[in-house]
Amino acid sequence: MSEEEDDIVLAELDDEELTLQMHDDLYDGLSEEIEEGVNILLERGWEPYEVLTRALVAGMKVVGDDFRDGILFVPEVLLAANAMKAGMAILKPLLAETGAPRVGRMVIGTVKGDIHDIGKNLVTMMMEGAGFEVTDLGINNPVENYLGALESDDYDILGMSALLTTTMPYMKVVIDTMVEKGIRNDYTVLVGGAPLNEEFAKAIGADAYCRDAAVAVETAKEFMQRKHNQMPA
Ligand code: B1M
Protein backbone atom coordinates (compact mmCIF):
# COMPACT_ATOMS: atom_id res chain seq x y z
CA MET A 1 0.00 0.00 0.00
CA SER A 2 1.40 3.44 -0.91
CA GLU A 3 1.91 6.18 1.71
CA GLU A 4 -0.75 8.23 -0.02
CA GLU A 5 -3.16 5.31 0.34
CA ASP A 6 -2.20 5.02 4.02
CA ASP A 7 -3.39 8.56 4.60
CA ILE A 8 -6.93 7.96 3.36
CA VAL A 9 -9.40 7.40 6.16
CA LEU A 10 -12.41 5.79 4.50
CA ALA A 11 -14.83 6.82 7.24
CA GLU A 12 -13.98 10.49 6.65
CA LEU A 13 -14.98 10.43 2.97
CA ASP A 14 -18.47 11.44 1.88
CA ASP A 15 -20.61 8.84 0.09
CA GLU A 16 -19.54 9.88 -3.40
CA GLU A 17 -15.83 9.97 -2.53
CA LEU A 18 -16.05 6.69 -0.67
CA THR A 19 -17.74 4.96 -3.60
CA LEU A 20 -15.02 6.17 -5.97
CA GLN A 21 -12.32 5.17 -3.50
CA MET A 22 -13.89 1.70 -3.30
CA HIS A 23 -13.71 1.43 -7.09
CA ASP A 24 -9.97 2.16 -6.80
CA ASP A 25 -9.56 -0.29 -3.92
CA LEU A 26 -11.35 -2.99 -5.87
CA TYR A 27 -9.09 -2.26 -8.82
CA ASP A 28 -6.08 -2.68 -6.51
CA GLY A 29 -7.52 -5.88 -5.00
CA LEU A 30 -7.61 -4.49 -1.45
CA SER A 31 -10.04 -6.87 0.26
CA GLU A 32 -9.81 -5.34 3.75
CA GLU A 33 -10.50 -1.84 2.46
CA ILE A 34 -13.47 -3.15 0.49
CA GLU A 35 -14.85 -4.84 3.60
CA GLU A 36 -14.39 -1.62 5.56
CA GLY A 37 -16.05 0.44 2.83
CA VAL A 38 -19.03 -1.91 2.62
CA ASN A 39 -19.50 -1.73 6.38
CA ILE A 40 -19.30 2.07 6.41
CA LEU A 41 -21.92 2.41 3.67
CA LEU A 42 -24.21 -0.02 5.48
CA GLU A 43 -23.77 1.93 8.73
CA ARG A 44 -24.72 5.08 6.82
CA GLY A 45 -28.02 3.45 5.95
CA TRP A 46 -27.36 2.32 2.38
CA GLU A 47 -29.48 -0.59 1.21
CA PRO A 48 -27.35 -3.73 0.65
CA TYR A 49 -28.42 -3.80 -3.01
CA GLU A 50 -27.22 -0.19 -3.48
CA VAL A 51 -23.84 -1.05 -1.97
CA LEU A 52 -23.62 -4.07 -4.24
CA THR A 53 -24.45 -2.27 -7.47
CA ARG A 54 -22.97 1.19 -6.92
CA ALA A 55 -19.81 0.36 -4.99
CA LEU A 56 -18.92 -3.19 -6.09
CA VAL A 57 -20.46 -4.02 -9.48
CA ALA A 58 -19.66 -0.56 -10.88
CA GLY A 59 -16.05 -0.94 -9.69
CA MET A 60 -15.77 -4.35 -11.31
CA LYS A 61 -16.87 -2.79 -14.61
CA VAL A 62 -13.70 -0.66 -14.61
CA VAL A 63 -11.62 -3.78 -13.92
CA GLY A 64 -13.37 -5.56 -16.81
CA ASP A 65 -12.75 -2.71 -19.24
CA ASP A 66 -9.05 -2.51 -18.40
CA PHE A 67 -8.70 -6.30 -18.61
CA ARG A 68 -10.24 -6.14 -22.07
CA ASP A 69 -7.87 -3.37 -23.09
CA GLY A 70 -4.77 -5.21 -21.89
CA ILE A 71 -4.07 -2.78 -19.02
CA LEU A 72 -4.78 -5.39 -16.33
CA PHE A 73 -3.77 -9.06 -16.44
CA VAL A 74 -5.15 -12.26 -14.88
CA PRO A 75 -3.32 -12.04 -11.50
CA GLU A 76 -4.55 -8.48 -10.91
CA VAL A 77 -8.07 -9.38 -11.98
CA LEU A 78 -8.03 -12.34 -9.60
CA LEU A 79 -7.11 -10.03 -6.73
CA ALA A 80 -9.92 -7.68 -7.72
CA ALA A 81 -12.30 -10.65 -7.89
CA ASN A 82 -11.26 -11.72 -4.39
CA ALA A 83 -11.85 -8.22 -3.06
CA MET A 84 -15.28 -8.23 -4.73
CA LYS A 85 -16.06 -11.57 -3.07
CA ALA A 86 -14.99 -10.23 0.34
CA GLY A 87 -17.51 -7.41 -0.04
CA MET A 88 -20.20 -9.76 -1.31
CA ALA A 89 -19.71 -12.04 1.70
CA ILE A 90 -20.83 -9.22 4.00
CA LEU A 91 -23.85 -8.42 1.84
CA LYS A 92 -24.97 -12.02 1.25
CA PRO A 93 -26.80 -12.59 4.56
CA LEU A 94 -28.38 -9.12 4.34
CA LEU A 95 -29.71 -9.70 0.84
CA ALA A 96 -31.05 -13.09 1.90
CA GLU A 97 -32.70 -11.64 5.02
CA THR A 98 -35.99 -10.59 3.47
CA GLY A 99 -37.90 -13.42 5.12
CA ALA A 100 -39.85 -13.90 1.90
CA PRO A 101 -41.73 -17.21 1.65
CA ARG A 102 -40.16 -19.78 -0.69
CA VAL A 103 -41.11 -18.85 -4.23
CA GLY A 104 -39.45 -21.69 -6.13
CA ARG A 105 -36.37 -23.84 -6.42
CA MET A 106 -33.43 -23.36 -8.73
CA VAL A 107 -30.25 -25.16 -9.75
CA ILE A 108 -27.52 -22.85 -11.05
CA GLY A 109 -23.96 -23.32 -12.27
CA THR A 110 -21.29 -21.97 -14.58
CA VAL A 111 -20.87 -24.18 -17.65
CA LYS A 112 -18.03 -26.55 -18.49
CA GLY A 113 -14.73 -24.87 -19.35
CA ASP A 114 -15.65 -21.65 -17.57
CA ILE A 115 -14.46 -20.64 -14.11
CA HIS A 116 -16.07 -17.18 -13.84
CA ASP A 117 -18.37 -17.19 -10.84
CA ILE A 118 -18.86 -13.65 -9.54
CA GLY A 119 -21.97 -12.97 -11.63
CA LYS A 120 -23.44 -16.38 -10.87
CA ASN A 121 -22.82 -15.87 -7.15
CA LEU A 122 -24.57 -12.54 -7.37
CA VAL A 123 -27.55 -14.13 -9.08
CA THR A 124 -27.63 -16.80 -6.36
CA MET A 125 -27.57 -14.17 -3.63
CA MET A 126 -30.32 -12.11 -5.21
CA MET A 127 -32.50 -15.15 -5.91
CA GLU A 128 -32.13 -16.30 -2.31
CA GLY A 129 -32.97 -12.79 -1.16
CA ALA A 130 -36.15 -12.96 -3.22
CA GLY A 131 -37.20 -16.21 -1.54
CA PHE A 132 -35.92 -18.83 -3.98
CA GLU A 133 -34.10 -21.89 -2.72
CA VAL A 134 -30.95 -22.20 -4.81
CA THR A 135 -28.56 -25.10 -5.29
CA ASP A 136 -25.30 -23.68 -6.59
CA LEU A 137 -23.21 -26.19 -8.52
CA GLY A 138 -20.21 -23.86 -8.76
CA ILE A 139 -18.03 -23.61 -11.85
CA ASN A 140 -16.95 -25.77 -14.79
CA ASN A 141 -20.07 -27.95 -14.90
CA PRO A 142 -20.50 -30.72 -17.46
CA VAL A 143 -24.04 -31.62 -18.49
CA GLU A 144 -24.08 -34.55 -16.04
CA ASN A 145 -23.81 -32.18 -13.08
CA TYR A 146 -26.87 -30.20 -14.14
CA LEU A 147 -28.96 -33.26 -14.91
CA GLY A 148 -27.85 -35.07 -11.74
CA ALA A 149 -28.87 -32.11 -9.62
CA LEU A 150 -32.23 -31.67 -11.37
CA GLU A 151 -33.04 -35.35 -10.92
CA SER A 152 -32.03 -35.33 -7.25
CA ASP A 153 -34.90 -33.12 -6.11
CA ASP A 154 -37.96 -31.18 -7.11
CA TYR A 155 -36.65 -28.09 -8.95
CA ASP A 156 -38.45 -25.49 -11.06
CA ILE A 157 -35.63 -23.61 -12.73
CA LEU A 158 -32.27 -24.36 -14.30
CA GLY A 159 -29.89 -21.40 -14.47
CA MET A 160 -26.67 -21.43 -16.45
CA SER A 161 -23.89 -18.86 -16.54
CA ALA A 162 -21.14 -18.39 -19.16
CA LEU A 163 -18.69 -15.51 -19.49
CA LEU A 164 -16.67 -16.72 -22.46
CA THR A 165 -17.70 -16.79 -26.09
CA THR A 166 -16.01 -20.20 -26.22
CA THR A 167 -18.09 -21.68 -23.40
CA MET A 168 -21.52 -20.20 -24.09
CA PRO A 169 -22.32 -22.79 -26.80
CA TYR A 170 -22.14 -25.44 -24.08
CA MET A 171 -25.49 -24.21 -22.80
CA LYS A 172 -27.02 -25.68 -25.94
CA VAL A 173 -25.41 -29.04 -25.16
CA VAL A 174 -27.20 -29.04 -21.81
CA ILE A 175 -30.55 -28.01 -23.27
CA ASP A 176 -30.28 -30.52 -26.15
CA THR A 177 -29.55 -33.28 -23.65
CA MET A 178 -32.61 -32.27 -21.66
CA VAL A 179 -34.67 -32.49 -24.86
CA GLU A 180 -33.23 -35.95 -25.66
CA LYS A 181 -34.14 -37.15 -22.18
CA GLY A 182 -37.65 -35.73 -22.48
CA ILE A 183 -37.27 -33.43 -19.46
CA ARG A 184 -36.79 -30.06 -21.18
CA ASN A 185 -40.37 -28.91 -20.59
CA ASP A 186 -40.27 -29.83 -16.91
CA TYR A 187 -38.07 -26.81 -16.17
CA THR A 188 -37.70 -23.14 -16.92
CA VAL A 189 -34.22 -22.62 -18.34
CA LEU A 190 -32.69 -19.19 -17.70
CA VAL A 191 -29.29 -18.20 -19.04
CA GLY A 192 -26.97 -15.28 -18.36
CA GLY A 193 -23.46 -13.93 -18.68
CA ALA A 194 -21.86 -10.90 -20.31
CA PRO A 195 -21.41 -12.27 -23.87
CA LEU A 196 -24.98 -13.59 -24.19
CA ASN A 197 -28.06 -11.85 -25.56
CA GLU A 198 -31.75 -12.52 -26.16
CA GLU A 199 -31.13 -13.83 -29.65
CA PHE A 200 -28.61 -16.39 -28.43
CA ALA A 201 -30.92 -17.55 -25.66
CA LYS A 202 -33.70 -18.04 -28.16
CA ALA A 203 -31.43 -19.85 -30.63
CA ILE A 204 -30.30 -22.42 -28.06
CA GLY A 205 -33.83 -23.05 -26.79
CA ALA A 206 -33.61 -21.36 -23.39
CA ASP A 207 -36.72 -19.75 -21.93
CA ALA A 208 -35.06 -16.41 -21.29
CA TYR A 209 -31.84 -14.44 -21.22
CA CYS A 210 -31.20 -12.50 -18.00
CA ARG A 211 -29.11 -9.37 -18.44
CA ASP A 212 -28.30 -9.10 -14.75
CA ALA A 213 -29.16 -10.52 -11.36
CA ALA A 214 -32.18 -8.26 -10.85
CA VAL A 215 -33.60 -9.31 -14.22
CA ALA A 216 -32.94 -12.95 -13.30
CA VAL A 217 -35.08 -12.55 -10.17
CA GLU A 218 -37.91 -10.80 -12.04
CA THR A 219 -37.85 -13.34 -14.86
CA ALA A 220 -37.80 -16.28 -12.47
CA LYS A 221 -40.76 -14.83 -10.56
CA GLU A 222 -42.70 -14.33 -13.79
CA PHE A 223 -42.17 -17.94 -14.84
CA MET A 224 -43.14 -19.20 -11.38
CA GLN A 225 -46.32 -17.12 -11.60
CA ARG A 226 -47.17 -18.64 -14.99
CA LYS A 227 -46.48 -22.12 -13.62
CA HIS A 228 -48.86 -21.57 -10.68
CA ASN A 229 -51.52 -20.17 -13.01
CA GLN A 230 -51.32 -23.33 -15.10
CA MET A 231 -51.75 -25.62 -12.11
CA PRO A 232 -55.18 -27.19 -11.69
CA ALA A 233 -57.18 -25.46 -8.94
CO1 B1M B 1 -12.11 -13.38 -17.44
N1 B1M B 1 -12.77 -12.84 -19.19
N2 B1M B 1 -10.97 -14.71 -18.29
N3 B1M B 1 -11.49 -13.72 -15.66
N4 B1M B 1 -13.10 -11.88 -16.91
C1 B1M B 1 -13.86 -11.88 -19.23
C2 B1M B 1 -15.20 -12.60 -19.25
C3 B1M B 1 -13.56 -11.10 -20.57
C4 B1M B 1 -14.81 -10.47 -21.24
C5 B1M B 1 -12.48 -10.03 -20.29
C6 B1M B 1 -12.14 -9.21 -21.50
O1 B1M B 1 -11.39 -9.63 -22.35
N5 B1M B 1 -12.70 -8.04 -21.57
C7 B1M B 1 -12.88 -12.20 -21.45
C8 B1M B 1 -13.82 -13.03 -22.32
C9 B1M B 1 -13.70 -12.68 -23.78
C10 B1M B 1 -14.57 -13.52 -24.60
O2 B1M B 1 -14.88 -14.64 -24.34
N6 B1M B 1 -14.94 -12.95 -25.71
C11 B1M B 1 -12.21 -13.04 -20.37
C12 B1M B 1 -11.13 -13.93 -20.61
C13 B1M B 1 -10.57 -13.93 -22.02
C14 B1M B 1 -10.59 -14.76 -19.62
C15 B1M B 1 -9.47 -15.81 -19.75
C16 B1M B 1 -9.50 -16.65 -21.02
C17 B1M B 1 -8.15 -15.02 -19.61
C18 B1M B 1 -6.90 -15.84 -19.79
O3 B1M B 1 -6.67 -16.79 -19.10
N7 B1M B 1 -6.12 -15.38 -20.75
C19 B1M B 1 -9.65 -16.66 -18.48
C20 B1M B 1 -10.65 -17.83 -18.72
C21 B1M B 1 -10.75 -18.76 -17.54
C22 B1M B 1 -11.88 -19.76 -17.74
O4 B1M B 1 -13.00 -19.49 -17.39
N8 B1M B 1 -11.58 -20.92 -18.30
C23 B1M B 1 -10.27 -15.65 -17.57
C24 B1M B 1 -10.08 -15.66 -16.19
C25 B1M B 1 -10.59 -14.71 -15.33
C26 B1M B 1 -10.24 -14.64 -13.85
C27 B1M B 1 -10.04 -16.01 -13.19
C28 B1M B 1 -8.97 -13.82 -13.71
C29 B1M B 1 -11.44 -13.79 -13.27
C30 B1M B 1 -12.63 -14.64 -12.76
C31 B1M B 1 -12.67 -14.73 -11.26
C32 B1M B 1 -14.00 -15.31 -10.79
O5 B1M B 1 -15.04 -15.19 -11.41
N9 B1M B 1 -13.91 -15.94 -9.65
C33 B1M B 1 -11.92 -13.07 -14.53
C34 B1M B 1 -12.75 -11.92 -14.51
C35 B1M B 1 -13.06 -11.34 -13.14
C36 B1M B 1 -13.28 -11.35 -15.69
C37 B1M B 1 -14.04 -10.01 -15.86
C38 B1M B 1 -12.99 -8.90 -15.74
C39 B1M B 1 -15.17 -9.69 -14.90
C40 B1M B 1 -16.27 -10.74 -14.83
C41 B1M B 1 -17.14 -10.39 -13.66
O6 B1M B 1 -17.00 -10.96 -12.59
N10 B1M B 1 -18.00 -9.38 -13.85
C42 B1M B 1 -14.64 -10.18 -17.33
C43 B1M B 1 -14.83 -8.86 -18.05
C44 B1M B 1 -16.28 -8.47 -18.20
O7 B1M B 1 -17.20 -9.23 -17.99
N11 B1M B 1 -16.48 -7.27 -18.65
C45 B1M B 1 -13.77 -11.24 -17.89
C46 B1M B 1 -18.84 -8.84 -12.78
C47 B1M B 1 -20.16 -9.66 -12.71
C48 B1M B 1 -21.04 -9.04 -11.64
O8 B1M B 1 -20.81 -9.54 -13.97
O9 B1M B 1 -20.25 -11.92 -14.62
O10 B1M B 1 -21.38 -10.36 -16.26
P1 B1M B 1 -21.19 -10.81 -14.87
O11 B1M B 1 -22.60 -11.25 -14.29
C49 B1M B 1 -23.78 -10.49 -14.39
C50 B1M B 1 -24.59 -10.77 -15.66
O12 B1M B 1 -23.82 -11.21 -16.74
C51 B1M B 1 -25.64 -11.73 -15.21
O13 B1M B 1 -25.89 -11.31 -13.87
C52 B1M B 1 -24.65 -10.98 -13.25
C53 B1M B 1 -24.90 -10.01 -12.14
O14 B1M B 1 -25.60 -8.86 -12.53
N12 B1M B 1 -25.38 -13.18 -15.15
C54 B1M B 1 -26.41 -14.07 -15.06
C55 B1M B 1 -24.23 -13.86 -15.10
N13 B1M B 1 -24.46 -15.18 -15.01
C56 B1M B 1 -25.80 -15.34 -14.96
C57 B1M B 1 -26.58 -16.50 -14.87
C58 B1M B 1 -27.95 -16.37 -14.86
C59 B1M B 1 -28.56 -15.10 -14.96
C60 B1M B 1 -27.80 -13.94 -15.05
O15 B1M B 1 -28.65 -17.50 -14.75
C61 B1M B 1 -30.00 -17.44 -14.69
XYZ file of C-alpha atoms in Angstrom, residues 38-143:
106
model
C -19.032 -1.911 2.621
C -19.501 -1.730 6.384
C -19.295 2.066 6.408
C -21.919 2.414 3.671
C -24.214 -0.022 5.483
C -23.771 1.927 8.726
C -24.720 5.077 6.818
C -28.018 3.448 5.949
C -27.365 2.323 2.378
C -29.481 -0.595 1.212
C -27.352 -3.728 0.647
C -28.425 -3.798 -3.009
C -27.222 -0.193 -3.480
C -23.842 -1.047 -1.972
C -23.617 -4.070 -4.245
C -24.448 -2.268 -7.468
C -22.970 1.193 -6.922
C -19.808 0.356 -4.988
C -18.921 -3.188 -6.092
C -20.456 -4.021 -9.479
C -19.660 -0.562 -10.882
C -16.053 -0.937 -9.690
C -15.772 -4.347 -11.309
C -16.867 -2.790 -14.605
C -13.698 -0.658 -14.614
C -11.618 -3.778 -13.920
C -13.372 -5.561 -16.809
C -12.752 -2.709 -19.241
C -9.046 -2.506 -18.400
C -8.698 -6.298 -18.606
C -10.236 -6.142 -22.069
C -7.873 -3.366 -23.088
C -4.765 -5.215 -21.890
C -4.074 -2.783 -19.025
C -4.780 -5.391 -16.329
C -3.775 -9.062 -16.435
C -5.147 -12.256 -14.880
C -3.318 -12.039 -11.500
C -4.555 -8.483 -10.909
C -8.072 -9.379 -11.985
C -8.025 -12.343 -9.601
C -7.108 -10.026 -6.730
C -9.923 -7.682 -7.720
C -12.304 -10.654 -7.889
C -11.257 -11.721 -4.390
C -11.854 -8.219 -3.057
C -15.280 -8.231 -4.730
C -16.061 -11.570 -3.072
C -14.988 -10.225 0.338
C -17.511 -7.410 -0.038
C -20.197 -9.758 -1.313
C -19.707 -12.038 1.696
C -20.827 -9.217 3.995
C -23.847 -8.423 1.838
C -24.975 -12.016 1.250
C -26.799 -12.585 4.559
C -28.379 -9.124 4.341
C -29.709 -9.704 0.840
C -31.051 -13.085 1.905
C -32.703 -11.639 5.015
C -35.993 -10.587 3.471
C -37.905 -13.420 5.123
C -39.848 -13.904 1.901
C -41.733 -17.214 1.648
C -40.162 -19.780 -0.690
C -41.108 -18.854 -4.225
C -39.446 -21.686 -6.135
C -36.365 -23.839 -6.417
C -33.429 -23.361 -8.729
C -30.251 -25.159 -9.751
C -27.520 -22.849 -11.052
C -23.961 -23.323 -12.267
C -21.288 -21.974 -14.582
C -20.868 -24.184 -17.647
C -18.033 -26.545 -18.491
C -14.730 -24.866 -19.346
C -15.649 -21.655 -17.569
C -14.459 -20.637 -14.114
C -16.067 -17.181 -13.838
C -18.373 -17.191 -10.836
C -18.864 -13.654 -9.545
C -21.967 -12.972 -11.627
C -23.442 -16.381 -10.871
C -22.815 -15.871 -7.155
C -24.568 -12.542 -7.370
C -27.552 -14.134 -9.078
C -27.626 -16.800 -6.360
C -27.568 -14.172 -3.626
C -30.325 -12.113 -5.213
C -32.502 -15.150 -5.906
C -32.133 -16.296 -2.307
C -32.968 -12.792 -1.159
C -36.151 -12.956 -3.225
C -37.203 -16.208 -1.542
C -35.918 -18.834 -3.984
C -34.098 -21.890 -2.724
C -30.947 -22.199 -4.810
C -28.562 -25.100 -5.290
C -25.298 -23.676 -6.586
C -23.208 -26.189 -8.520
C -20.213 -23.861 -8.756
C -18.033 -23.606 -11.854
C -16.952 -25.772 -14.791
C -20.070 -27.952 -14.898
C -20.501 -30.721 -17.460
C -24.040 -31.621 -18.493
